[in-house]
Amino acid sequence: MDQSAWIDEHATGHVAVDGQQIPVVSANTVVVGTGAAGFCAADRLVMLGQRDVVMVTDKRRAGASRNAGSDKQTYYKLTLSGAEPDSVREMADTLFSGGSMDGDIALAEAAWSPRAFFHLVESGVPFPHNASGEYVGYKTDHDPRQRATSVGPYTSRTMVERLEAKVDSAGVPVLDLCRVVDLVVEDGRAVGLLCVRLDVNEDAPSRFLLLRCTNLVYATGGPAGMYADSVYPNGQWGANGAALRAGVHGKNLTEWQFGLASVRPRWNVSGTYMQALPRFVSTDADGNDPREFLTDFLPDYGDQLTRIFLKGYQWPFDVRKAPEGSSLVDLLVYQETKLRGRRVWLDFRSNPVQSDFDATQLSEEAYRYLDATGVVGLGNSTPIQRLQHMNRPAYTFYLERNPGVDLETDMLEVAVCAQHNNGGLEIDQWWHSNVEGFFPVGEAAGAHGVYRPGGAALNSGQVGATRAASYIAQARRDDPIGSDAFAAAAQGVAERAVALLASASQRAADDEDTTDAVLTHIRRVMSDKAGVVRSKASVAEAREELSALWRDYESTIAADAGSRRSVSRLFLIRDILTSQYVYLHAMEHYVATGGLSRGSVLYSDPDGDLPRLDARVTEPLPELFRLQLDVGALDDVIQVTRWDGAGEPTFDWRARRPIPEQTEAFENTWRSYRENKNIG
């Protein structure tokens, strides 16, 4: 059935705004987003007997889960093979040790990781096991065990596809091309959602859709649209701004993860791409004047290659590894691109530093790995030969992209890019926010701390979706509020959205559409002034500029109402600017209250001490990289953001919740479980 016809058939009423009749679709639970977390939540709700579910998404085939990955995309879980000891508490300790993570969330992610993992297995995700049925693992970053597993570069895509098939077979309606505009909140509880429809033209009875519900499961992903230098796939934007405007608290908003990624196409260059030991080449803006720039700072052949190799294991930028470890590579790439205005490329056609490859100069760790994979036995190999030998699909991946890159003949342009927001919207142990009935899951939720093991995000999304669905199915099965009460609650947000579209359309008719220019500009400001390297001064500059744009946005933006793309961007930019406004204030508060470089962000300090890099470094890092490291002073507290959607956000630090001590007798736990007392 045509989507408009479906909406007309299932509308439970309309809200009148400026001559429009905005249809209202009602359900117990609305799941926003069609990634791995969103489909998991919908599937779990159906499994648990709550079939009154509707899904909405801005673009069903877009999103990070479906379109992102790496050469061996990782899923993190409890150890399920071998003789190495592991336990729920030990895994929780690992997650908790990343700093600024709540202990009850860490314990929940550890305890339900087998449940979430085997749900994926039973859904058809082909995680590898041996002949005896052990689901074998490997060690990932920040992981003391071998808890990681993978189905290849598209682990999350496979998860999405298998869960999507189950949701489709269950008959759950999915409303596509519906971008989030605003939450509808009444007396501190979420009662619905306003979307702008991108599947209809300006002559439709209404460009908007309202959803009335008891529960909102918010699986919109992280605020990917904030940064220009980004490895998030095209079409992944996020919608945290709407939640923040509605009064949902933020948590650890400053904590991002950055890493080296190719620019076109967007893809993490982790794992084998680094272990193949390519040359790092910089050129001018036109691609001329090529030179190997790493040698200026790392003249020792074996040291340079070892650091490149370690980027495969230690892919995210980590300030602890910046001075003397592998993350110096990220800083040198940043210096070439941001400070010198050049472009950086990976060259797999010839060897770094010298024409012949000499594996004996590598560290013992790197040599052992390359020997075990057979690379040493290749003799005088080139990076492309090593890549194809170790992982040919990593080579063919780029060959098959659009635009395609043949690493045998072409260099691959890279930059240090935003990859994941470890912070997000505040949640409790059941992924319930401070706004009643609102459940952020996946990257939208602020489940992580400063550091996390590689692949923990995929486990967190599945566990969070499962726990939110379980809570809803047990405790929140009530019908939505009445139609009249909902219409009254939704009137204000609907009127503002209709007025914004009308005024922006009039300005575009009088002059020209400005959405593309504004979107490009605000994302570039964030990457240049509040990205992987930021300072108190640069954050303040970005906050001042983007705050002004945010305040004036609704009275200045021009969008062509006849263009679905422009209408989409009209509300998208508003959401991104909202997130940037709040996040930049959070960064300023972080620095003002003692926060220093930590995690995957370097806060530069011109008056700080320059750490000794290495006796072999022949050129000092520029003044921008003078830094002081936070040695854990803030790891036991969490930055909480509160905002009413109008004035400036407020912030405070709270102690992170400890890991619960579960010492209750079995009979007592069993009784609480039977009485549903274990979900609060």
mmCIF file with all atom_site columns, C-alpha atoms in Angstrom, residues 3 32-36 39 55-68 154 156-169 172 174-179 198 219-220 232-237 267 401:
data_model
loop_
_atom_site.group_PDB
_atom_site.id
_atom_site.type_symbol
_atom_site.label_atom_id
_atom_site.label_alt_id
_atom_site.label_comp_id
_atom_site.label_asym_id
_atom_site.label_entity_id
_atom_site.label_seq_id
_atom_site.pdbx_PDB_ins_code
_atom_site.Cartn_x
_atom_site.Cartn_y
_atom_site.Cartn_z
_atom_site.occupancy
_atom_site.B_iso_or_equiv
_atom_site.pdbx_formal_charge
_atom_site.auth_seq_id
_atom_site.auth_comp_id
_atom_site.auth_asym_id
_atom_site.auth_atom_id
_atom_site.pdbx_PDB_model_num
ATOM 1  C CA . GLN A 1 3   ? 2.511  5.230   2.341  1.00 0.00 ? 3   GLN A CA 1
ATOM 2  C CA . VAL A 1 32  ? 12.557 6.052   15.512 1.00 0.00 ? 32  VAL A CA 1
ATOM 3  C CA . GLY A 1 33  ? 15.349 4.764   13.286 1.00 0.00 ? 33  GLY A CA 1
ATOM 4  C CA . THR A 1 34  ? 15.951 1.688   11.146 1.00 0.00 ? 34  THR A CA 1
ATOM 5  C CA . GLY A 1 35  ? 19.450 0.683   12.169 1.00 0.00 ? 35  GLY A CA 1
ATOM 6  C CA . ALA A 1 36  ? 20.543 -2.333  14.181 1.00 0.00 ? 36  ALA A CA 1
ATOM 7  C CA . PHE A 1 39  ? 15.120 -3.023  14.398 1.00 0.00 ? 39  PHE A CA 1
ATOM 8  C CA . MET A 1 55  ? 8.659  2.513   13.100 1.00 0.00 ? 55  MET A CA 1
ATOM 9  C CA . VAL A 1 56  ? 9.611  5.819   11.464 1.00 0.00 ? 56  VAL A CA 1
ATOM 10 C CA . THR A 1 57  ? 12.833 6.787   9.729  1.00 0.00 ? 57  THR A CA 1
ATOM 11 C CA . ASP A 1 58  ? 14.187 9.589   7.586  1.00 0.00 ? 58  ASP A CA 1
ATOM 12 C CA . LYS A 1 59  ? 15.726 7.168   5.070  1.00 0.00 ? 59  LYS A CA 1
ATOM 13 C CA . ARG A 1 60  ? 15.373 3.451   5.553  1.00 0.00 ? 60  ARG A CA 1
ATOM 14 C CA . ARG A 1 61  ? 18.462 2.397   3.588  1.00 0.00 ? 61  ARG A CA 1
ATOM 15 C CA . ALA A 1 62  ? 20.750 5.024   5.118  1.00 0.00 ? 62  ALA A CA 1
ATOM 16 C CA . GLY A 1 63  ? 22.370 5.094   8.552  1.00 0.00 ? 63  GLY A CA 1
ATOM 17 C CA . ALA A 1 64  ? 25.623 4.019   10.143 1.00 0.00 ? 64  ALA A CA 1
ATOM 18 C CA . SER A 1 65  ? 24.608 0.453   11.011 1.00 0.00 ? 65  SER A CA 1
ATOM 19 C CA . ARG A 1 66  ? 23.739 -0.372  7.425  1.00 0.00 ? 66  ARG A CA 1
ATOM 20 C CA . ASN A 1 67  ? 26.523 1.512   5.677  1.00 0.00 ? 67  ASN A CA 1
ATOM 21 C CA . ALA A 1 68  ? 29.536 1.729   7.996  1.00 0.00 ? 68  ALA A CA 1
ATOM 22 C CA . TYR A 1 154 ? 29.860 -5.476  7.235  1.00 0.00 ? 154 TYR A CA 1
ATOM 23 C CA . SER A 1 156 ? 26.538 -4.225  11.513 1.00 0.00 ? 156 SER A CA 1
ATOM 24 C CA . ARG A 1 157 ? 24.952 -4.326  8.051  1.00 0.00 ? 157 ARG A CA 1
ATOM 25 C CA . THR A 1 158 ? 24.364 -8.046  8.418  1.00 0.00 ? 158 THR A CA 1
ATOM 26 C CA . MET A 1 159 ? 22.792 -7.401  11.822 1.00 0.00 ? 159 MET A CA 1
ATOM 27 C CA . VAL A 1 160 ? 20.448 -4.812  10.295 1.00 0.00 ? 160 VAL A CA 1
ATOM 28 C CA . GLU A 1 161 ? 19.436 -7.039  7.406  1.00 0.00 ? 161 GLU A CA 1
ATOM 29 C CA . ARG A 1 162 ? 18.657 -10.072 9.575  1.00 0.00 ? 162 ARG A CA 1
ATOM 30 C CA . LEU A 1 163 ? 16.694 -8.060  12.147 1.00 0.00 ? 163 LEU A CA 1
ATOM 31 C CA . GLU A 1 164 ? 14.892 -6.111  9.438  1.00 0.00 ? 164 GLU A CA 1
ATOM 32 C CA . ALA A 1 165 ? 13.699 -9.366  7.864  1.00 0.00 ? 165 ALA A CA 1
ATOM 33 C CA . LYS A 1 166 ? 12.187 -10.430 11.187 1.00 0.00 ? 166 LYS A CA 1
ATOM 34 C CA . VAL A 1 167 ? 10.447 -7.089  11.695 1.00 0.00 ? 167 VAL A CA 1
ATOM 35 C CA . ASP A 1 168 ? 9.068  -7.186  8.146  1.00 0.00 ? 168 ASP A CA 1
ATOM 36 C CA . SER A 1 169 ? 7.800  -10.736 8.593  1.00 0.00 ? 169 SER A CA 1
ATOM 37 C CA . VAL A 1 172 ? 5.505  -3.983  11.787 1.00 0.00 ? 172 VAL A CA 1
ATOM 38 C CA . VAL A 1 174 ? 7.803  1.249   8.766  1.00 0.00 ? 174 VAL A CA 1
ATOM 39 C CA . LEU A 1 175 ? 7.104  4.827   7.717  1.00 0.00 ? 175 LEU A CA 1
ATOM 40 C CA . ASP A 1 176 ? 9.975  5.974   5.511  1.00 0.00 ? 176 ASP A CA 1
ATOM 41 C CA . LEU A 1 177 ? 11.145 9.479   4.569  1.00 0.00 ? 177 LEU A CA 1
ATOM 42 C CA . CYS A 1 178 ? 9.880  11.026  7.799  1.00 0.00 ? 178 CYS A CA 1
ATOM 43 C CA . ARG A 1 179 ? 12.462 13.315  9.404  1.00 0.00 ? 179 ARG A CA 1
ATOM 44 C CA . LEU A 1 198 ? 9.830  13.872  2.567  1.00 0.00 ? 198 LEU A CA 1
ATOM 45 C CA . ALA A 1 219 ? 17.391 4.865   17.713 1.00 0.00 ? 219 ALA A CA 1
ATOM 46 C CA . THR A 1 220 ? 18.474 7.810   15.565 1.00 0.00 ? 220 THR A CA 1
ATOM 47 C CA . TYR A 1 232 ? 29.843 8.510   9.273  1.00 0.00 ? 232 TYR A CA 1
ATOM 48 C CA . PRO A 1 233 ? 28.233 7.337   6.023  1.00 0.00 ? 233 PRO A CA 1
ATOM 49 C CA . ASN A 1 234 ? 26.353 9.792   3.842  1.00 0.00 ? 234 ASN A CA 1
ATOM 50 C CA . GLY A 1 235 ? 22.748 9.917   4.968  1.00 0.00 ? 235 GLY A CA 1
ATOM 51 C CA . GLN A 1 236 ? 23.545 9.403   8.664  1.00 0.00 ? 236 GLN A CA 1
ATOM 52 C CA . TRP A 1 237 ? 22.730 12.650  10.462 1.00 0.00 ? 237 TRP A CA 1
ATOM 53 C CA . TRP A 1 267 ? 35.670 4.226   5.509  1.00 0.00 ? 267 TRP A CA 1
ATOM 54 C CA . ARG A 1 401 ? 32.875 1.525   -4.127 1.00 0.00 ? 401 ARG A CA 1
#
